[in-house]
PDB file of C-alpha atoms in Angstrom:
ATOM      1  CA  MET A  89      -0.075   0.110   0.002  1.00 38.00           C
ATOM      2  CA  VAL A  90       1.320   3.331  -0.923  1.00 47.00           C
ATOM      3  CA  LEU A  91       0.395   6.081   1.510  1.00 50.00           C
ATOM      4  CA  LYS A  92      -0.312   9.764   0.887  1.00 52.00           C
ATOM      5  CA  VAL A  93       1.538  10.991   3.910  1.00 56.00           C
ATOM      6  CA  PHE A  94       4.043   9.911   6.667  1.00 55.00           C
ATOM      7  CA  LEU A  95       3.861  12.393   9.502  1.00 55.00           C
ATOM      8  CA  ASP A  96       6.594  12.172  11.913  1.00 51.00           C
ATOM      9  CA  ILE A  97       7.241  14.581  15.017  1.00 47.00           C
ATOM     10  CA  SER A  98       8.631  14.634  18.497  1.00 49.00           C
ATOM     11  CA  ILE A  99       5.505  15.808  20.435  1.00 50.00           C
ATOM     12  CA  GLN A 100       5.176  19.216  21.901  1.00 61.00           C
ATOM     13  CA  PRO A 101       2.058  20.648  23.244  1.00 56.00           C
ATOM     14  CA  GLU A 102       1.578  23.304  20.746  1.00 60.00           C
ATOM     15  CA  ARG A 103       1.796  20.853  17.921  1.00 68.00           C
ATOM     16  CA  PHE A 104      -1.065  18.771  18.991  1.00 70.00           C
ATOM     17  CA  GLU A 105      -3.023  21.477  17.077  1.00 75.00           C
ATOM     18  CA  ILE A 106      -1.543  20.016  13.854  1.00 80.00           C
ATOM     19  CA  PHE A 107      -2.008  16.401  14.892  1.00 76.00           C
ATOM     20  CA  LYS A 108      -5.718  16.886  15.841  1.00 77.00           C
ATOM     21  CA  TYR A 109      -6.230  18.821  12.563  1.00 82.00           C
ATOM     22  CA  VAL A 110      -4.902  15.931  10.610  1.00 81.00           C
ATOM     23  CA  HIS A 111      -7.219  13.596  12.619  1.00 77.00           C
ATOM     24  CA  HIS A 112     -10.224  15.813  12.253  1.00 81.00           C
ATOM     25  CA  ILE A 113     -10.108  16.338   8.530  1.00 86.00           C
ATOM     26  CA  GLY A 114      -9.516  12.600   7.926  1.00 83.00           C
ATOM     27  CA  LEU A 115      -6.009  12.777   6.458  1.00 81.00           C
ATOM     28  CA  ASP A 116      -4.870  10.061   8.764  1.00 73.00           C
ATOM     29  CA  LYS A 117      -7.263   7.506   7.120  1.00 74.00           C
ATOM     30  CA  ASP A 118      -4.808   6.834   4.243  1.00 66.00           C
ATOM     31  CA  SER A 119      -1.701   8.085   5.790  1.00 65.00           C
ATOM     32  CA  TYR A 120       0.625   6.969   8.582  1.00 61.00           C
ATOM     33  CA  LEU A 121       0.448   9.299  11.686  1.00 59.00           C
ATOM     34  CA  ALA A 122       2.931   8.605  14.197  1.00 55.00           C
ATOM     35  CA  TYR A 123       5.774  10.076  16.458  1.00 52.00           C
ATOM     36  CA  SER A 124       9.208   8.791  17.023  1.00 46.00           C
ATOM     37  CA  ALA A 125       9.910   6.919  20.255  1.00 38.00           C
ATOM     38  CA  PHE A 126       8.702   8.612  23.481  1.00 39.00           C
ATOM     39  CA  CYS A 127      10.503  11.924  22.846  1.00 44.00           C
ATOM     40  CA  SER A 128       8.696  14.990  24.286  1.00 48.00           C
ATOM     41  CA  THR A 129       9.490  18.192  25.988  1.00 47.00           C
ATOM     42  CA  TYR A 130       6.629  17.908  28.477  1.00 50.00           C
ATOM     43  CA  ASP A 131       5.100  15.874  31.146  1.00 55.00           C
ATOM     44  CA  ASP A 132       1.703  14.241  30.394  1.00 58.00           C
ATOM     45  CA  ASN A 133       0.440  15.728  33.493  1.00 60.00           C
ATOM     46  CA  ILE A 134       0.093  19.081  31.909  1.00 57.00           C
ATOM     47  CA  LEU A 135      -2.549  17.512  29.575  1.00 61.00           C
ATOM     48  CA  SER A 136      -6.250  17.428  30.360  1.00 67.00           C
ATOM     49  CA  ASP A 137      -7.490  13.909  30.743  1.00 76.00           C
ATOM     50  CA  ARG A 138      -9.555  14.267  27.670  1.00 73.00           C
ATOM     51  CA  LEU A 139      -6.527  15.266  25.482  1.00 68.00           C
ATOM     52  CA  LEU A 140      -4.305  12.548  26.958  1.00 71.00           C
ATOM     53  CA  LYS A 141      -6.980  10.085  26.192  1.00 77.00           C
ATOM     54  CA  TRP A 142      -7.123  11.258  22.616  1.00 72.00           C
ATOM     55  CA  LYS A 143      -3.357  11.049  22.326  1.00 69.00           C
ATOM     56  CA  GLN A 144      -3.262   7.413  23.552  1.00 72.00           C
ATOM     57  CA  GLU A 145      -5.940   6.331  21.369  1.00 75.00           C
ATOM     58  CA  ASN A 146      -5.037   8.206  18.091  1.00 69.00           C
ATOM     59  CA  ILE A 147      -1.358   8.549  17.977  1.00 65.00           C
ATOM     60  CA  PRO A 148       0.864   5.505  17.590  1.00 58.00           C
ATOM     61  CA  THR A 149       4.588   5.594  18.102  1.00 54.00           C
ATOM     62  CA  ILE A 150       7.548   4.453  16.156  1.00 49.00           C
ATOM     63  CA  LEU A 151      10.300   2.898  18.202  1.00 44.00           C
ATOM     64  CA  ASP A 152      13.489   3.905  16.391  1.00 48.00           C
ATOM     65  CA  THR A 153      15.524   2.623  19.295  1.00 49.00           C
ATOM     66  CA  THR A 154      15.221  -0.278  21.536  1.00 50.00           C
ATOM     67  CA  LEU A 155      12.197  -0.160  23.947  1.00 47.00           C
ATOM     68  CA  GLU A 156      14.553   0.531  26.820  1.00 52.00           C
ATOM     69  CA  GLN A 157      16.297   3.407  25.092  1.00 51.00           C
ATOM     70  CA  SER A 158      13.105   4.790  23.956  1.00 44.00           C
ATOM     71  CA  GLY A 159      11.667   4.751  27.453  1.00 46.00           C
ATOM     72  CA  GLU A 160      14.549   7.117  28.625  1.00 49.00           C
ATOM     73  CA  GLY A 161      13.642   9.520  25.846  1.00 47.00           C
ATOM     74  CA  ALA A 162      16.429   8.427  23.450  1.00 50.00           C
ATOM     75  CA  VAL A 163      16.010   8.417  19.731  1.00 50.00           C
ATOM     76  CA  ASN A 164      18.353   7.348  16.932  1.00 50.00           C
ATOM     77  CA  PRO A 165      18.949  10.243  14.592  1.00 48.00           C
ATOM     78  CA  ASP A 166      20.516   8.074  11.907  1.00 47.00           C
ATOM     79  CA  LEU A 167      17.554   5.883  11.504  1.00 48.00           C
ATOM     80  CA  PRO A 168      14.445   7.305   9.896  1.00 49.00           C
ATOM     81  CA  PRO A 169      11.491   4.764   9.965  1.00 52.00           C
ATOM     82  CA  LEU A 170      12.244   3.588   6.500  1.00 53.00           C
ATOM     83  CA  PRO A 171       9.323   1.229   5.981  1.00 58.00           C
ATOM     84  CA  TYR A 172       6.904   4.259   6.234  1.00 57.00           C
ATOM     85  CA  CYS A 173       9.206   6.768   4.765  1.00 61.00           C
ATOM     86  CA  MET A 174       9.894   4.913   1.643  1.00 67.00           C
ATOM     87  CA  ASN A 175       6.224   3.967   1.122  1.00 74.00           C
ATOM     88  CA  SER A 176       4.785   7.497   1.084  1.00 82.00           C
ATOM     89  CA  TYR A 177       4.545  10.221  -1.377  1.00 89.00           C
ATOM     90  CA  VAL A 178       4.706  13.123   1.078  1.00 90.00           C
ATOM     91  CA  SER A 179       6.710  13.323   4.369  1.00 87.00           C
ATOM     92  CA  CYS A 180       5.141  15.769   6.702  1.00 85.00           C
ATOM     93  CA  ILE A 181       7.700  16.771   9.288  1.00 84.00           C
ATOM     94  CA  LEU A 182       7.042  18.908  12.479  1.00 81.00           C
ATOM     95  CA  GLU A 183      10.455  19.976  13.728  1.00 80.00           C
ATOM     96  CA  THR A 184      11.395  19.522  17.406  1.00 70.00           C
ATOM     97  CA  ASN A 185      11.938  23.217  18.155  1.00 68.00           C
ATOM     98  CA  PRO A 186      10.181  25.494  15.615  1.00 69.00           C
ATOM     99  CA  THR A 187      10.336  28.361  17.991  1.00 66.00           C
ATOM    100  CA  THR A 188      13.276  29.526  19.823  1.00 64.00           C
ATOM    101  CA  PRO A 189      13.663  32.574  22.190  1.00 61.00           C
ATOM    102  CA  ASP A 190      16.295  34.127  19.912  1.00 63.00           C
ATOM    103  CA  ASN A 191      14.356  33.212  16.710  1.00 64.00           C
ATOM    104  CA  HIS A 192      17.260  31.240  15.354  1.00 71.00           C
ATOM    105  CA  LEU A 193      16.666  28.505  12.924  1.00 76.00           C
ATOM    106  CA  GLN A 194      17.142  24.934  14.407  1.00 77.00           C
ATOM    107  CA  PHE A 195      17.096  21.719  12.279  1.00 79.00           C
ATOM    108  CA  SER A 196      17.149  18.196  13.668  1.00 77.00           C
ATOM    109  CA  GLU A 197      17.446  14.895  11.679  1.00 76.00           C
ATOM    110  CA  LYS A 198      13.650  15.143  10.938  1.00 80.00           C
ATOM    111  CA  THR A 199      14.124  18.020   8.248  1.00 86.00           C
ATOM    112  CA  TRP A 200      16.640  15.834   6.364  1.00 86.00           C
ATOM    113  CA  ASN A 201      14.518  12.634   6.277  1.00 84.00           C
ATOM    114  CA  PRO A 202      12.265  13.511   3.274  1.00 89.00           C
ATOM    115  CA  PHE A 203      15.311  14.461   1.190  1.00 92.00           C
ATOM    116  CA  LEU A 204      16.926  11.143   1.927  1.00 87.00           C
ATOM    117  CA  SER A 205      13.683   9.121   1.532  1.00 86.00           C
ATOM    118  CA  PHE A 206      12.757  10.476  -1.822  1.00 91.00           C
ATOM    119  CA  ASN A 207       9.560  12.098  -0.362  1.00 91.00           C
ATOM    120  CA  ILE A 208       7.964  15.290  -1.175  1.00 94.00           C
ATOM    121  CA  PRO A 209       8.757  17.335   1.802  1.00 94.00           C
ATOM    122  CA  LEU A 210       6.229  19.421   3.838  1.00 93.00           C
ATOM    123  CA  ILE A 211       8.189  20.716   6.858  1.00 91.00           C
ATOM    124  CA  LEU A 212       6.846  22.750   9.860  1.00 89.00           C
ATOM    125  CA  ASN A 213       9.618  24.705  11.437  1.00 87.00           C
ATOM    126  CA  GLY A 214      10.478  28.328  12.068  1.00 84.00           C
ATOM    127  CA  THR A 215       9.075  31.450  10.212  1.00 86.00           C
ATOM    128  CA  LYS A 216      12.159  31.645   7.772  1.00 86.00           C
ATOM    129  CA  SER A 217      13.086  27.951   7.596  1.00 89.00           C
ATOM    130  CA  ASN A 218      11.579  27.217   4.124  1.00 91.00           C
ATOM    131  CA  GLN A 219      13.410  30.338   2.849  1.00 91.00           C
ATOM    132  CA  TYR A 220      16.692  28.915   4.183  1.00 91.00           C
ATOM    133  CA  LEU A 221      16.172  25.564   2.744  1.00 93.00           C
ATOM    134  CA  LYS A 222      15.348  26.989  -0.691  1.00 94.00           C
ATOM    135  CA  SER A 223      18.565  29.001  -0.442  1.00 93.00           C
ATOM    136  CA  LEU A 224      20.467  25.668  -0.095  1.00 92.00           C
ATOM    137  CA  GLY A 225      18.780  24.462  -3.330  1.00 95.00           C
ATOM    138  CA  PHE A 226      16.227  22.162  -1.834  1.00 96.00           C
ATOM    139  CA  TRP A 227      12.840  21.842  -3.756  1.00 97.00           C
ATOM    140  CA  LEU A 228       9.990  22.164  -1.348  1.00 97.00           C
ATOM    141  CA  GLY A 229       6.800  21.363  -3.635  1.00 96.00           C
ATOM    142  CA  ASP A 230       6.417  25.017  -4.318  1.00 94.00           C
ATOM    143  CA  SER A 231       3.952  24.379  -7.089  1.00 95.00           C
ATOM    144  CA  LEU A 232       1.759  22.387  -4.722  1.00 96.00           C
ATOM    145  CA  PHE A 233       2.182  24.088  -1.355  1.00 96.00           C
ATOM    146  CA  ASP A 234       2.534  27.540  -0.026  1.00 95.00           C
ATOM    147  CA  VAL A 235       6.151  27.615   1.517  1.00 94.00           C
ATOM    148  CA  SER A 236       6.425  31.382   1.615  1.00 93.00           C
ATOM    149  CA  PRO A 237       8.126  32.875   4.716  1.00 88.00           C
ATOM    150  CA  LYS A 238       5.840  34.120   7.524  1.00 88.00           C
ATOM    151  CA  GLU A 239       6.286  36.610  10.357  1.00 86.00           C
ATOM    152  CA  THR A 240       4.652  34.706  13.139  1.00 86.00           C
ATOM    153  CA  PHE A 241       4.639  31.056  14.296  1.00 84.00           C
ATOM    154  CA  GLN A 242       0.784  31.156  14.320  1.00 86.00           C
ATOM    155  CA  GLU A 243       0.968  32.200  10.645  1.00 91.00           C
ATOM    156  CA  VAL A 244       3.175  29.212  10.002  1.00 89.00           C
ATOM    157  CA  LEU A 245       0.632  26.905  11.744  1.00 88.00           C
ATOM    158  CA  ASN A 246      -2.171  28.306   9.624  1.00 92.00           C
ATOM    159  CA  GLN A 247       0.011  27.937   6.419  1.00 94.00           C
ATOM    160  CA  TYR A 248       0.712  24.297   7.382  1.00 93.00           C
ATOM    161  CA  LYS A 249      -3.005  23.532   7.846  1.00 93.00           C
ATOM    162  CA  SER A 250      -3.830  24.963   4.513  1.00 95.00           C
ATOM    163  CA  ASN A 251      -1.154  22.869   3.015  1.00 95.00           C
ATOM    164  CA  LEU A 252      -2.713  19.791   4.768  1.00 93.00           C
ATOM    165  CA  ASP A 253      -6.018  20.690   3.239  1.00 94.00           C
ATOM    166  CA  ILE A 254      -4.441  20.699  -0.362  1.00 95.00           C
ATOM    167  CA  LEU A 255      -3.067  17.097   0.422  1.00 91.00           C
ATOM    168  CA  ASN A 256      -6.519  15.937   1.884  1.00 91.00           C
ATOM    169  CA  LYS A 257      -8.373  17.170  -1.241  1.00 92.00           C
ATOM    170  CA  MET A 258      -5.949  15.223  -3.710  1.00 92.00           C
ATOM    171  CA  THR A 259      -6.562  11.683  -4.595  1.00 89.00           C
ATOM    172  CA  ASN A 260      -3.777   9.058  -4.396  1.00 87.00           C
ATOM    173  CA  LEU A 261      -3.633   9.126  -8.174  1.00 91.00           C
ATOM    174  CA  GLU A 262      -3.263  12.983  -8.441  1.00 94.00           C
ATOM    175  CA  LEU A 263      -0.582  12.815  -5.815  1.00 92.00           C
ATOM    176  CA  ARG A 264       1.228  10.043  -7.732  1.00 93.00           C
ATOM    177  CA  ASP A 265       1.072  11.978 -10.850  1.00 96.00           C
ATOM    178  CA  TYR A 266       2.446  15.029  -9.154  1.00 97.00           C
ATOM    179  CA  TYR A 267       5.249  12.884  -7.566  1.00 96.00           C
ATOM    180  CA  ILE A 268       6.127  11.440 -11.021  1.00 96.00           C
ATOM    181  CA  ASN A 269       6.045  14.794 -12.798  1.00 98.00           C
ATOM    182  CA  ASN A 270       8.581  16.146 -10.127  1.00 98.00           C
ATOM    183  CA  ILE A 271      10.778  13.116  -9.626  1.00 97.00           C
ATOM    184  CA  GLN A 272      13.814  14.852 -11.014  1.00 98.00           C
ATOM    185  CA  LYS A 273      13.459  17.581  -8.343  1.00 98.00           C
ATOM    186  CA  ILE A 274      12.943  14.869  -5.641  1.00 97.00           C
ATOM    187  CA  GLN A 275      16.186  13.212  -6.817  1.00 97.00           C
ATOM    188  CA  ASP A 276      18.013  16.488  -6.908  1.00 97.00           C
ATOM    189  CA  ASN A 277      17.036  16.862  -3.191  1.00 96.00           C
ATOM    190  CA  TYR A 278      18.786  13.585  -2.460  1.00 95.00           C
ATOM    191  CA  LYS A 279      21.778  14.613  -4.511  1.00 95.00           C
ATOM    192  CA  ILE A 280      22.192  17.848  -2.473  1.00 94.00           C
ATOM    193  CA  MET A 281      22.269  15.643   0.799  1.00 92.00           C
ATOM    194  CA  MET A 282      24.777  13.333  -0.714  1.00 91.00           C
ATOM    195  CA  LYS A 283      27.274  16.237  -1.207  1.00 88.00           C
ATOM    196  CA  GLN A 284      26.959  17.305   2.379  1.00 78.00           C
ATOM    197  CA  LYS A 285      29.347  16.456   5.108  1.00 70.00           C
ATOM    198  CA  PHE A 286      27.986  16.154   8.742  1.00 64.00           C
ATOM    199  CA  TYR A 287      29.922  15.550  11.884  1.00 61.00           C
ATOM    200  CA  TYR A 288      27.765  13.847  14.430  1.00 57.00           C
ATOM    201  CA  SER A 289      28.149  14.053  18.128  1.00 59.00           C
ATOM    202  CA  LYS A 290      25.644  13.217  20.846  1.00 56.00           C
ATOM    203  CA  VAL A 291      25.434  16.890  21.821  1.00 60.00           C
ATOM    204  CA  ASN A 292      24.507  18.376  18.484  1.00 55.00           C
ATOM    205  CA  TYR A 293      24.792  18.135  14.777  1.00 48.00           C
ATOM    206  CA  LYS A 294      27.675  20.356  13.023  1.00 50.00           C
ATOM    207  CA  HIS A 295      27.675  21.030   9.282  1.00 49.00           C
ATOM    208  CA  ILE A 296      31.134  21.170   7.902  1.00 45.00           C
TER     209      ILE A 296
END
């Protein structure tokens, strides 16, 4: 089965808004909605009982490390969940820290996964993140999505929802045709990644 969308995030409270939106418009019916491991920046105690119940019933997890490591909040940044990534037309990524106090851009391994997995990327990050990725030469599905820079994170959220609406209204055949018509650009994204050199440490990523 080829899925419309693979959506992968590390949960933060503000991004439940996107998760619930995907669920309520029904986009999760022919998509894989999940979050990696047990990584989160909050305690479940801050969620209402109703919201916690919704989370437990509607959001599965992907264990990209051993159960023991995942239980401690560890994830494996070198291992995207390939069975789902490689079987989807679009990879919807919600970055770990889309908002920072100093408004700096921050990218984790999640941003790079669609480019490595030959997916059409749809990435939720900071207000200027799409602009930065385009400056590096990445194709972001501009002819399908609105990927213009925004001034506030709420505008980014609204923009992302509108792009999800676009996906939801497309049939799998329409999305397949769009994918095939843009396969060269998708392959070019992969080629850009292959030209990069990354130094990995457990503390952070450094591009060299």
